[in-house]
Coordinates of C-alpha atoms in Angstrom, one line a residue:
X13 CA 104.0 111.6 141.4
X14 CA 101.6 110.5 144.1
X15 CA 102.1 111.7 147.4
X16 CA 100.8 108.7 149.8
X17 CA 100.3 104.6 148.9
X18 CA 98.1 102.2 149.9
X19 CA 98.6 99.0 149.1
X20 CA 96.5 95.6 149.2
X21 CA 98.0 93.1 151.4
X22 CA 97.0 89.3 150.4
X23 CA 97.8 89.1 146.8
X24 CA 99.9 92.1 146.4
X25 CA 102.1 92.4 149.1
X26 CA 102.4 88.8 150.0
X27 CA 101.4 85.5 148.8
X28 CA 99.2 84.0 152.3
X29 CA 97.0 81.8 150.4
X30 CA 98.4 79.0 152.1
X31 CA 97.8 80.2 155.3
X32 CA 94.2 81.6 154.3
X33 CA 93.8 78.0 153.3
X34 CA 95.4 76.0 156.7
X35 CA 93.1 78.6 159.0
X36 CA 89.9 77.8 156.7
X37 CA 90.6 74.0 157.0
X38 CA 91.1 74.3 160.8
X39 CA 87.6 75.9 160.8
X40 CA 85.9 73.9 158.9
X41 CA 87.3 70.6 160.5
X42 CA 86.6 71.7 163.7
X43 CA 83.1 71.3 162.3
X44 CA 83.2 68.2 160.8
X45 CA 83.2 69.3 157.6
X46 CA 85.2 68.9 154.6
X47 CA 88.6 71.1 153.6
X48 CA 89.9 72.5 150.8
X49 CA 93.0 72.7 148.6
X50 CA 95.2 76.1 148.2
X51 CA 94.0 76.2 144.5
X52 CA 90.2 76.4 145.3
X53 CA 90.7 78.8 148.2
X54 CA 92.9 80.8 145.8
X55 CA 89.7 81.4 143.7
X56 CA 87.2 82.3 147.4
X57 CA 89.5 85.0 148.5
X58 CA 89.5 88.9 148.2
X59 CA 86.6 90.0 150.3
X60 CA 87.6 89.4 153.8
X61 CA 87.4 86.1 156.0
X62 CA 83.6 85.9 156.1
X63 CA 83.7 86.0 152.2
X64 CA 86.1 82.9 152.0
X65 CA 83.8 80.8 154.5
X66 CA 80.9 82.3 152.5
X67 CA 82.6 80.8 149.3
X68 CA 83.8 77.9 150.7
X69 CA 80.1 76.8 152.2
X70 CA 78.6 77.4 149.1
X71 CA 81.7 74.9 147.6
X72 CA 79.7 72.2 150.2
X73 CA 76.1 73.1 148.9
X74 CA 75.5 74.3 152.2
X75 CA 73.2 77.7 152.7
X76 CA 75.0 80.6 154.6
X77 CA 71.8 80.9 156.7
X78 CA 73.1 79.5 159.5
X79 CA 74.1 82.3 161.7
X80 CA 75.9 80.3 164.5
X81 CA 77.3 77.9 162.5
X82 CA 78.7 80.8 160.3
X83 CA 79.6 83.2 163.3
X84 CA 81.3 79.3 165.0
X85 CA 83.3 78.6 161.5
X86 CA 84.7 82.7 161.7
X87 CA 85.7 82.7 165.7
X88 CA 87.8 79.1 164.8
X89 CA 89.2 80.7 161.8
X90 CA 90.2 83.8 163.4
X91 CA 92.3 81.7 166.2
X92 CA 94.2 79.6 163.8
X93 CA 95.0 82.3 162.0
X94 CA 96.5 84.6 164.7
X95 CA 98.5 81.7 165.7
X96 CA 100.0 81.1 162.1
X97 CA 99.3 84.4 160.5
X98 CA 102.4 83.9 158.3
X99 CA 103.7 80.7 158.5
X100 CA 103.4 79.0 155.1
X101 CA 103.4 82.6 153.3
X102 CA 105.8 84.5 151.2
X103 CA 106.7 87.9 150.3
X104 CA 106.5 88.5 146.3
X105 CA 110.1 89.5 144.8
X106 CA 111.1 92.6 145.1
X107 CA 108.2 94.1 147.8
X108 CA 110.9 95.1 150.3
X109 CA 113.2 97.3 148.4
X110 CA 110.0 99.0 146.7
X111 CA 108.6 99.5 150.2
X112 CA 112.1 100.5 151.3
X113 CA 112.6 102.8 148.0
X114 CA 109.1 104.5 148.5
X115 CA 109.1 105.2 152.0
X116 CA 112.5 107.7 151.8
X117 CA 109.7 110.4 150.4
X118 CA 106.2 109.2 151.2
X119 CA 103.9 108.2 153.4
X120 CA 102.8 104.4 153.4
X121 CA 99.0 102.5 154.3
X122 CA 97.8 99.2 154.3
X123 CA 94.0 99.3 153.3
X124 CA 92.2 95.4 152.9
X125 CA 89.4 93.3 153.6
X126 CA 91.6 91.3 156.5
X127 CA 90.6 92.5 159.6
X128 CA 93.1 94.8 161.3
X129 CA 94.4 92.5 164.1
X130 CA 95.0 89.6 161.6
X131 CA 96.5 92.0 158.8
X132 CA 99.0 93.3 161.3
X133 CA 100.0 90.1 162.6
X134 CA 100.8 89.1 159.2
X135 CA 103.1 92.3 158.4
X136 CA 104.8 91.5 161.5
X137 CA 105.3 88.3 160.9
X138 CA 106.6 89.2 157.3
X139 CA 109.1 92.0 159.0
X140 CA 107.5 94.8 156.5
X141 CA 104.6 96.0 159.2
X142 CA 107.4 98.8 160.0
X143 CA 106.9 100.3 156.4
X144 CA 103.5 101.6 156.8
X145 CA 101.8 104.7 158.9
X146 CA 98.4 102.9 159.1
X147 CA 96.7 99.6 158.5
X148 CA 93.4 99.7 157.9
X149 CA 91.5 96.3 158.3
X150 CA 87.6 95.9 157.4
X151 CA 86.8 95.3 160.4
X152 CA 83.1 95.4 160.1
X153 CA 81.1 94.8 156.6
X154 CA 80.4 98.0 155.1
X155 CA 84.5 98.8 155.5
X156 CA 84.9 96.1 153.0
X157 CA 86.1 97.3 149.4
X158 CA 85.2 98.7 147.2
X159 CA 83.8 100.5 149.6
X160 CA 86.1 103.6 149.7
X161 CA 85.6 104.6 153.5
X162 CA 89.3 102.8 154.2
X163 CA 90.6 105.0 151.3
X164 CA 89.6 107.8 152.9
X165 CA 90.7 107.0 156.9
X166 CA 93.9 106.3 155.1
X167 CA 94.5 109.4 153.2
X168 CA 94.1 111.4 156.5
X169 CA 96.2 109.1 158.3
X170 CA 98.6 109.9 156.0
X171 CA 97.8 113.8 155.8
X172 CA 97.3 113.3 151.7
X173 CA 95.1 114.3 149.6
X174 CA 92.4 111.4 148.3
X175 CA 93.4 112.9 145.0
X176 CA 97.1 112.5 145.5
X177 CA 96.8 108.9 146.5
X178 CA 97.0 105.6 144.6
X179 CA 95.5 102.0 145.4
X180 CA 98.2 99.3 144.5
X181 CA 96.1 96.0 144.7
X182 CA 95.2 92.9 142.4
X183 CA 91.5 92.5 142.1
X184 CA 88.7 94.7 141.1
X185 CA 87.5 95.3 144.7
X186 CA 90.6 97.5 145.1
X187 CA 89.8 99.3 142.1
X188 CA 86.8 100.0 142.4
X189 CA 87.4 101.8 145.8
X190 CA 90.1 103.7 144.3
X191 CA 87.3 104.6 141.8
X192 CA 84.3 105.4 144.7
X193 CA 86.8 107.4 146.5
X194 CA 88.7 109.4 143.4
X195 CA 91.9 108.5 143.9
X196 CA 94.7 107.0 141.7
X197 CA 94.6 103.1 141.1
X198 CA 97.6 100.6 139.8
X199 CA 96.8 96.9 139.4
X200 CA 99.6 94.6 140.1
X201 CA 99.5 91.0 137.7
X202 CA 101.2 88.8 140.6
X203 CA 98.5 88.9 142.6
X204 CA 95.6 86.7 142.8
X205 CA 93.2 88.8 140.8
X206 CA 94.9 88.6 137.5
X207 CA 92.0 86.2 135.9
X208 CA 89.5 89.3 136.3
X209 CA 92.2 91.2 133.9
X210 CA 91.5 92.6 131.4
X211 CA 87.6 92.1 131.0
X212 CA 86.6 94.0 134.7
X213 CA 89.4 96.3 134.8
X214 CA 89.1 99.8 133.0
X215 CA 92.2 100.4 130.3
X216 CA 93.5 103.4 132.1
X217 CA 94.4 101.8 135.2
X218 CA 98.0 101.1 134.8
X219 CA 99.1 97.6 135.2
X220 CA 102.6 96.1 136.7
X221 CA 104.4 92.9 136.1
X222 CA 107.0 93.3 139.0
X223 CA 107.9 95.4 141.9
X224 CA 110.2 97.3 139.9
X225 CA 107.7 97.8 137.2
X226 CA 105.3 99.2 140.1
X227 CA 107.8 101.7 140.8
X228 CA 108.1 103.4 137.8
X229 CA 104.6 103.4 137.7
X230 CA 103.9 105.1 141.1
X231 CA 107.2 107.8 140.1
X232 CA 105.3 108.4 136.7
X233 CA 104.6 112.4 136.3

């Protein structure tokens, strides 16, 4: 049994892509440029709000070179998505009684690519933010995962051993900084990482259809 979980936010705790998707648009018309539907932002997210406009730029043919118009594009998306952090958004079923289950006997993190600020606007907004112990946004670049330094802050914050932890996310960035940081990892098949299954994930990482599913997982001798 592990003794401290971290889960991914968008993707495993909660479906945002629509409101991923209304703050890219509002950033990218406030440039005069084209938006996007929910399905091709579903496939730009998972590294963080600079790797969506990365992605989505690239959609347009235009070079991320472009410092200001990048560093413009991220300050507009940033506001519109503080002001509607979970508007359009959805909890998947069954992520409040496993929260609610787990937390009776261990301590709970939020480790993702969102930056802090944003990722706890959006638990609040969900009403699960009072679940965890820490949230730990990337916040600059080399925080992103898989990098496993979040993996790490979070397994102090939780006074657990990186060895005694697990990752619960849907796409291989969380798995691979389960991997870097040697700790536990479960992939979860709602999220919005399931294409890279099974071809980039390693066999032994245990996989979950449902909350419940997860569960037994993380209460697995």
């Amino acid at each position: 049994m592990h003794r401290g979980v971290a889960f991914d936010l968008d993707g495993t705790l909660v479906d945002s892509i629509a409101d991923i998707g209304q703050a890219l648009n509002v950033a990218f018309a406030s440039e005069s440029l084209p938006t996007f539907d929910v399905e091709q932002v579903r496939r730009w997210v998972g590294d963080g709000p600079d790797g969506t406009i990365r992605r989505a730029l690239a959609h347009l043919a235009i070079t991320d070179t472009d410092e200001l118009l990048h560093a413009r594009l991220r300050a507009a998306y940033d506001r519109a998505a503080l002001a509607a952090p979970f508007d359009h958004g959805r909890l998947y079923p069954g992520i409040v009684d496993a929260l609610t289950h787990l937390q009776r006997d261990r301590p709970l993190a939020v480790v993702t690519n969102k930056p802090t600020v944003l990722a706890r606007a959006v638990l609040e907004a969900a009403g699960i933010l009072h679940f965890f112990r820490a949230v730990h946004g990337a916040d600059r670049r080399e925080l992103r995962k898989p990098e496993p330094v979040m993996l790490f802050a979070a397994a102090r914050d939780l006074e657990t051993p990186i060895a005694q932890l697990c990752m619960v996310g849907d796409s291989t960035a969380d798995l691979g900084a389960a991997a870097h940081a040697g700790c536990h990892a479960c992939f979860v098949e709602w999220g919005y990482g399931r294409a890279e299954w099974p071809a980039a994930t390693p066999a032994s990482v245990p996989r979950a259809t449902s909350a419940s599913a997860l569960l037994k997982l993380l209460y697995r001798p």
